[in-house]
Coordinates of C-alpha atoms and ligand atoms in Angstrom, one line a residue:
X1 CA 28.6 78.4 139.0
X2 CA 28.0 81.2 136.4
X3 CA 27.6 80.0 132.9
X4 CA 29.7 81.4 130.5
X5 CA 28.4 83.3 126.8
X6 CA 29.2 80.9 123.7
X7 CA 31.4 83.2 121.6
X8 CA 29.1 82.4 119.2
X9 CA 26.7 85.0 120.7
X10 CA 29.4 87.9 120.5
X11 CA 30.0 87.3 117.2
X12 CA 26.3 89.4 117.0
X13 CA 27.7 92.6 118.7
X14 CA 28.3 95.7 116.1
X15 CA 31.8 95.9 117.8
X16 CA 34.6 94.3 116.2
X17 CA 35.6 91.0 118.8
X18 CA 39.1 91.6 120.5
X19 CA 40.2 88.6 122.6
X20 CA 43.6 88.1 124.7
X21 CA 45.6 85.0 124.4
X22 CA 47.4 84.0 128.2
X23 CA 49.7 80.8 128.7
X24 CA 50.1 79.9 131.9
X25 CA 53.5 80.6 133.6
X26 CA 55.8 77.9 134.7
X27 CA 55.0 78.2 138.8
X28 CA 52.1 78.8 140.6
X29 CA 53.5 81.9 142.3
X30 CA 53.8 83.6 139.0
X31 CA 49.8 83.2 138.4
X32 CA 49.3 85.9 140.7
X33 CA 51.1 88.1 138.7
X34 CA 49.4 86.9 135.5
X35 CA 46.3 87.7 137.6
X36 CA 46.8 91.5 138.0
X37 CA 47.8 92.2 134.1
X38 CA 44.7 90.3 133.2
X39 CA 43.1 92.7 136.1
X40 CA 44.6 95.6 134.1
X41 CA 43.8 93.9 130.5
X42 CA 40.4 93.7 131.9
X43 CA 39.8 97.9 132.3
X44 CA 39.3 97.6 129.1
X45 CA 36.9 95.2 128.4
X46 CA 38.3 92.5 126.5
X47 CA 35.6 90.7 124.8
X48 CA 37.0 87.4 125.6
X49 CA 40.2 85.9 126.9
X50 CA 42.0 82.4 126.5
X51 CA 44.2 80.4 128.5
X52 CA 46.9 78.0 126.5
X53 CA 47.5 74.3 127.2
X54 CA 50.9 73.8 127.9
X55 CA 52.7 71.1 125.3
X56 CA 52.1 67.7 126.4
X57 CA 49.7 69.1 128.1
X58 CA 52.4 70.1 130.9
X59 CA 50.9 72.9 132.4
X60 CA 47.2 71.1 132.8
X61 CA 46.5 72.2 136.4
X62 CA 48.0 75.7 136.2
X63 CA 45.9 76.2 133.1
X64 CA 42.7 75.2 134.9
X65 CA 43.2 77.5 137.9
X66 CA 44.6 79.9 135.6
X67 CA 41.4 79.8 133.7
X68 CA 39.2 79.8 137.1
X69 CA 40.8 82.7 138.2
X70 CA 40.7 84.9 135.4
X71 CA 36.7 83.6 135.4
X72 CA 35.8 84.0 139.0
X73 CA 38.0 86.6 140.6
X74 CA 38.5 88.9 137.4
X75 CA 35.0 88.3 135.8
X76 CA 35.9 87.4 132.5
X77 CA 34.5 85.3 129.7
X78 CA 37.4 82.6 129.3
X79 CA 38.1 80.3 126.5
X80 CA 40.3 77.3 128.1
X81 CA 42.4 75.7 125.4
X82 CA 42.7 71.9 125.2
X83 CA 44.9 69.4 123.2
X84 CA 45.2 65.9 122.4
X85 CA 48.4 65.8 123.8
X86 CA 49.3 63.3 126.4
X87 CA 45.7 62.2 127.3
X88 CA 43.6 59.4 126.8
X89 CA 40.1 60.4 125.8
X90 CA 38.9 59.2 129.0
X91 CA 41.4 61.8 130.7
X92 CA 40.2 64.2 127.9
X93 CA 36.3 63.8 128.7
X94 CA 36.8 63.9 132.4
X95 CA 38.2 67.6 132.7
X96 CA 36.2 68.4 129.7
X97 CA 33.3 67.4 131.5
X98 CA 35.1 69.2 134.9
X99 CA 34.8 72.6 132.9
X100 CA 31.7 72.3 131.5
X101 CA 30.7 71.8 135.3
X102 CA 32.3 74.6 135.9
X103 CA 30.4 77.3 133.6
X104 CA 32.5 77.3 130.7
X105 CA 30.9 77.1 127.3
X106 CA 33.7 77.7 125.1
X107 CA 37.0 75.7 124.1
X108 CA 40.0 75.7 121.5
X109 CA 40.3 72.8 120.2
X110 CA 43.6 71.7 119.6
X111 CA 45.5 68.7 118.2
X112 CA 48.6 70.2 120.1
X113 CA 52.6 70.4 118.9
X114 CA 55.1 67.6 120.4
X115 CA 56.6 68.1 123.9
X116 CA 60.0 69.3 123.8
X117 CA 63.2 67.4 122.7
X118 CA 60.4 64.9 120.1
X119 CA 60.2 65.6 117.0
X120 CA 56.5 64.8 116.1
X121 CA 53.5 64.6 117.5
X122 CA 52.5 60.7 118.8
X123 CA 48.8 60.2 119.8
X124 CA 48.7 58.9 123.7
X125 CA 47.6 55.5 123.7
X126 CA 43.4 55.8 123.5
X127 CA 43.7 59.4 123.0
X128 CA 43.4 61.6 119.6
X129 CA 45.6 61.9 116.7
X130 CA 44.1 65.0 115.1
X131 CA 42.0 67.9 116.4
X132 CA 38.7 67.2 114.4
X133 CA 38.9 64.1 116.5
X134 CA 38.7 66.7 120.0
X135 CA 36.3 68.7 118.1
X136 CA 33.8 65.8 117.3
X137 CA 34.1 64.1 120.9
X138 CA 33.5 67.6 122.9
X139 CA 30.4 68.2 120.3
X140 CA 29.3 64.9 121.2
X141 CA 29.0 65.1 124.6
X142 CA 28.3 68.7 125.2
X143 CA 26.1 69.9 121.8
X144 CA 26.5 73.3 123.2
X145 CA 29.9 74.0 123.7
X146 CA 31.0 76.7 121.4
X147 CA 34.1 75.2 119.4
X148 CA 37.0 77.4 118.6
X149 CA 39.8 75.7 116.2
X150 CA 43.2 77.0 114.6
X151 CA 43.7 78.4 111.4
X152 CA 47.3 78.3 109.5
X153 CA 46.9 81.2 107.0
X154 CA 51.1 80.2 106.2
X155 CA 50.5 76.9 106.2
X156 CA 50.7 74.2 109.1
X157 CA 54.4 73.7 109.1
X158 CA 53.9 69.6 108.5
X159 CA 51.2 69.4 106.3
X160 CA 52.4 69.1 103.2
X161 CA 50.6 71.7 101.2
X162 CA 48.2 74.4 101.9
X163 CA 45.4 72.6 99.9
X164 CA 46.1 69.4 102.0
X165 CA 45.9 71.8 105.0
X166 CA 42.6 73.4 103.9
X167 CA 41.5 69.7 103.8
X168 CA 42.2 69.4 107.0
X169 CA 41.0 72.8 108.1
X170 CA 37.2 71.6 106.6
X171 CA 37.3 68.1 108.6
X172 CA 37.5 70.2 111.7
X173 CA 34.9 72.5 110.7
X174 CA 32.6 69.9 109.6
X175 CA 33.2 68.1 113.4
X176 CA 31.7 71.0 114.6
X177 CA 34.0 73.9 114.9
X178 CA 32.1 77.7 115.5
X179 CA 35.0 79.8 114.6
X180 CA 38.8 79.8 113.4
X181 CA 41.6 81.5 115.3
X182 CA 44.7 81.9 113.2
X183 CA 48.2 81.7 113.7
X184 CA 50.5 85.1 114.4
X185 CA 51.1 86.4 110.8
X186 CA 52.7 90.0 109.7
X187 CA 51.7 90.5 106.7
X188 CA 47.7 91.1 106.2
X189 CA 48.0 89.8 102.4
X190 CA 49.0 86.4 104.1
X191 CA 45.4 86.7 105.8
X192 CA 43.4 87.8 103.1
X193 CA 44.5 84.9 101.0
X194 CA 43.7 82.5 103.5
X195 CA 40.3 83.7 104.3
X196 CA 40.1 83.5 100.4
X197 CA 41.4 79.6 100.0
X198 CA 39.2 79.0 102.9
X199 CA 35.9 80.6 101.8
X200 CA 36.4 79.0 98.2
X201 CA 36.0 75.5 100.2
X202 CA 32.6 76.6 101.3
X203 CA 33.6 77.7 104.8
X204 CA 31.9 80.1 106.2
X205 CA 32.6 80.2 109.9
X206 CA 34.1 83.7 111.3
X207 CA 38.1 83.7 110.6
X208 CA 39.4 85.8 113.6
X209 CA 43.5 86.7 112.6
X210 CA 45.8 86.3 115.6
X211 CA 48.2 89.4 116.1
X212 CA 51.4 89.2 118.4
X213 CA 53.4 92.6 119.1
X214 CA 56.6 91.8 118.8
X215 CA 58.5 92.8 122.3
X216 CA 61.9 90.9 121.9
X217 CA 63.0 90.3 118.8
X218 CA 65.1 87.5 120.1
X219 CA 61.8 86.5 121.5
X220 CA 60.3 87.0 118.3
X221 CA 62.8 84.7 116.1
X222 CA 62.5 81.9 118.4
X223 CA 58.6 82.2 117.8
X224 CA 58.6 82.6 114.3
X225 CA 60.8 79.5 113.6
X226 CA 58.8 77.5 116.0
X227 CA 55.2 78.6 113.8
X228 CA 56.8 79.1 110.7
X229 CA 55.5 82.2 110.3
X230 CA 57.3 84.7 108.2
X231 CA 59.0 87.7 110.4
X232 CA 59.0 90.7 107.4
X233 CA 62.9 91.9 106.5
X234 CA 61.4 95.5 107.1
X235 CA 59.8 95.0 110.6
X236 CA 63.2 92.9 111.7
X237 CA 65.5 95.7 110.1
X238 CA 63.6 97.9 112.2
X239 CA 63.8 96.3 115.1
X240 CA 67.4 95.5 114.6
X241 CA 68.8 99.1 114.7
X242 CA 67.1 99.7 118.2
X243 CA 67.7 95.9 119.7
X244 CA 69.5 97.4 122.5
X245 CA 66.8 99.2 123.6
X246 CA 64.0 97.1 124.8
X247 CA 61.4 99.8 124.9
X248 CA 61.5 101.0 121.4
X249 CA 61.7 97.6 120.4
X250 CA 58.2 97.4 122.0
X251 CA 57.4 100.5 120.9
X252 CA 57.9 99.1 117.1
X253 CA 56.2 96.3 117.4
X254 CA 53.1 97.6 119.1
X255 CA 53.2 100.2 116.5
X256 CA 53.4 97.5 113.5
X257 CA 50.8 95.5 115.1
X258 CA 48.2 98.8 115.4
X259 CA 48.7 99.1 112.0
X260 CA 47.9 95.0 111.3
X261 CA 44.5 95.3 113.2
X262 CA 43.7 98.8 111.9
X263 CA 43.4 97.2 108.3
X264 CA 42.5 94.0 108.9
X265 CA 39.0 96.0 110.9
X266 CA 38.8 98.2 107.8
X267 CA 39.1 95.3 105.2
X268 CA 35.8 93.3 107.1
X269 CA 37.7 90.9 109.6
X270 CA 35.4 90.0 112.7
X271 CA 38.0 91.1 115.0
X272 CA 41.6 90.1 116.3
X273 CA 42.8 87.8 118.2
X274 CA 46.1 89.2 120.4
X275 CA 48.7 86.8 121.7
X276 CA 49.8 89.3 124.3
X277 CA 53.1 87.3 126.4
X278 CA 51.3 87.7 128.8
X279 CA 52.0 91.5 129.1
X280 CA 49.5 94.3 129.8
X281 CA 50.8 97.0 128.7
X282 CA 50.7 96.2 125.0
X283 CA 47.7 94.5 125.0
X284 CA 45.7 97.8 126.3
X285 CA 47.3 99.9 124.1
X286 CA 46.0 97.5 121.0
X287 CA 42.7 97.1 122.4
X288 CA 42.6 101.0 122.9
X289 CA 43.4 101.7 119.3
X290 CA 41.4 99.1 117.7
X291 CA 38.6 100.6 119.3
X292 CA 39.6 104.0 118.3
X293 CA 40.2 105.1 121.7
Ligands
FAD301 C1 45.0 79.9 117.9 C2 46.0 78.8 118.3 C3 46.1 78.4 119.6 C4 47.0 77.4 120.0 N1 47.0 77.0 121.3 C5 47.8 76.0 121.7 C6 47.8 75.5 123.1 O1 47.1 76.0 123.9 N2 48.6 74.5 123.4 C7 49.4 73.9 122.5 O2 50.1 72.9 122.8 N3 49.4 74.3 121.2 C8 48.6 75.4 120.8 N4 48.7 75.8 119.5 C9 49.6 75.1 118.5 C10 48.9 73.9 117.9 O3 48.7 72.9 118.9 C11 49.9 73.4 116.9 O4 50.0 74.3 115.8 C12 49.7 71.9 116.4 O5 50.9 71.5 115.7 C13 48.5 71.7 115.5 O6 47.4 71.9 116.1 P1 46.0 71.9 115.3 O7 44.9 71.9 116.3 O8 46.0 72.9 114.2 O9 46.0 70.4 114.7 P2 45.3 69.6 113.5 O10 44.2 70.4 113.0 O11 45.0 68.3 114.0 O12 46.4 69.6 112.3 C14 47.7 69.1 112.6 C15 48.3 68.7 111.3 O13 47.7 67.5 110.8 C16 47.1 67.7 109.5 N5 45.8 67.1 109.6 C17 44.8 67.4 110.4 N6 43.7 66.5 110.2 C18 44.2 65.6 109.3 C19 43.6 64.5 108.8 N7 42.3 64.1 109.1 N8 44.3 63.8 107.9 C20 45.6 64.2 107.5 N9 46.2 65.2 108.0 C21 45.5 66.0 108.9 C22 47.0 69.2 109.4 O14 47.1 69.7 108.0 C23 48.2 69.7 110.2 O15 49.4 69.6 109.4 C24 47.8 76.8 119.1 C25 47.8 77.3 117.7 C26 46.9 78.3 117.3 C27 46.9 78.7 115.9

């Protein structure tokens, strides 16, 4: 068992922090294949990379040998998500206390979305209704796990205002949260206000902005309604007049998102977080320019 570096620690590096968001893909075969673009992602020395928790907590068990793998065979520091979703606590300390035996020293804390086809999220029975809830109990029984919790810098789509969402936001810090991941956004100003509303509540935890390159912009419509997140009329004009051709769709997107992390570097953000889809290619060729090569 090889521990794992609390994030925490990287946050010291003069580097900016680039991580790589995975989700784990719907059969088992298909982790191999997630195996060799993390192989690739990992040439370039991602500083971190994070596996999802499926909704409902469906994809539990590919998650954890997603996560192993990526940790043992590809020698990466790994971030496991976890939600509330669908498990008691008891469930919930169990494989908590599984990973923890395992070498990991990070998690992102999450209260979860409702499975498909429900409209809102029900605690399970015994389990947790909110993520400052997860955040507390993981604190509890292992003080030095290093806590990584979600940031909504357009708002949580149900909470009812951002202030009521910045309430929220400070219940999970004050649990015991190390560092905030956001939500995808476009626009940077969307970013900068929200690390604004959030310092002003006396937060001063690291605010690391998620980025996703857009590479289908039906893809990309689906995601942005799900997560409320606002796609810009001038990136979807863009990518409209070239929608039959999938690679300069990429090609714009990738492009967009450069520009996103080149700023957000410049203006003093920590580093950026990049929900990849699970594709290589994109990811090394945002890692590569953020780090100027
Ligand atoms: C970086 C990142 C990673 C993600 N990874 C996953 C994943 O792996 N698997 C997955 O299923 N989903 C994932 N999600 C989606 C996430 O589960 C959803 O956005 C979910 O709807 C909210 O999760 P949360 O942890 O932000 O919840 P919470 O912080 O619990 O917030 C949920 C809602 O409740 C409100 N709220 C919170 N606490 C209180 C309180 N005490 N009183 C009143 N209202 C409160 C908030 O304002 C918000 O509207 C991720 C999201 C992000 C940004």
């Amino acid at each position: 068992m090889s521990k794992q570096q609390p994030i925490t620690d990287l946050f010291q590096n003069d580097r900016s922090l680039l991580s790589v968001e995975f989700f784990p893909p719907k059969s088992a075969e298909s982790v191999d294949v997630l195996v060799e673009a993390a192989k690739r992602i990992s040439t370039c020395s991602p500083d971190f990379v994070s596996v999802t928790y499926g909704a409902g907590g469906s994809t539990r068990d590919l998650s954890a040998s997603v996560s192993k793998r990526m940790k043992d065979e590809v020698g990466l520091q790994v971030m496991p998500h976890f939600t509330c979703a669908g498990s008691t606590q008891e469930e919930l300390g169990a494989i908590i206390d599984s990973f923890y035996e395992e070498g990991y020293r990070n998690i992102m804390a999450l209260r979860g979305d409702a499975p498909q086809g429900q409209s809102a999220f029900v605690a399970k029975e015994g389990g947790f209704e909110y993520a400052s809830d997860l955040v507390a109990f993981i604190k509890d029984r292992h003080p030095d796990i290093c806590i990584g919790i979600a940031g909504y810098p357009e708002k949580h789509p149900e909470a009812p205002s951002m202030e009521s969402d910045l309430d929220a936001l400070k219940i999970k810090v004050d649990a015991g949260a190390a560092f905030i991941t956001t939500q995808l956004f476009f626009e940077n100003e969307a970013f900068f206000e929200y690390v604004d509303a959030v310092r002003s509540r006396g937060i001063d935890l690291p605010i690391i902005p998620g980025i996703m390159p857009v590479l289908a912009l039906k893809q990309i419509k689906r995601i942005t309604q799900l997560c409320q997140s606002e796609l810009p009329q001038a990136l979807e004009s863009q990518l409209s007049e070239v929608e039959s051709d999938p690679e300069s769709v990429r090609r714009i997107g990738v492009e967009w998102a450069m520009r996103q992390i080149e700023e957000l570097i410049d203006k003093g953000a920590p580093g950026v977080h990049i929900y990849a889809l699970n594709k290589a290619k994109s990811a090394i060729e945002l890692i590569n320019a953020a780090r100027g090569n």
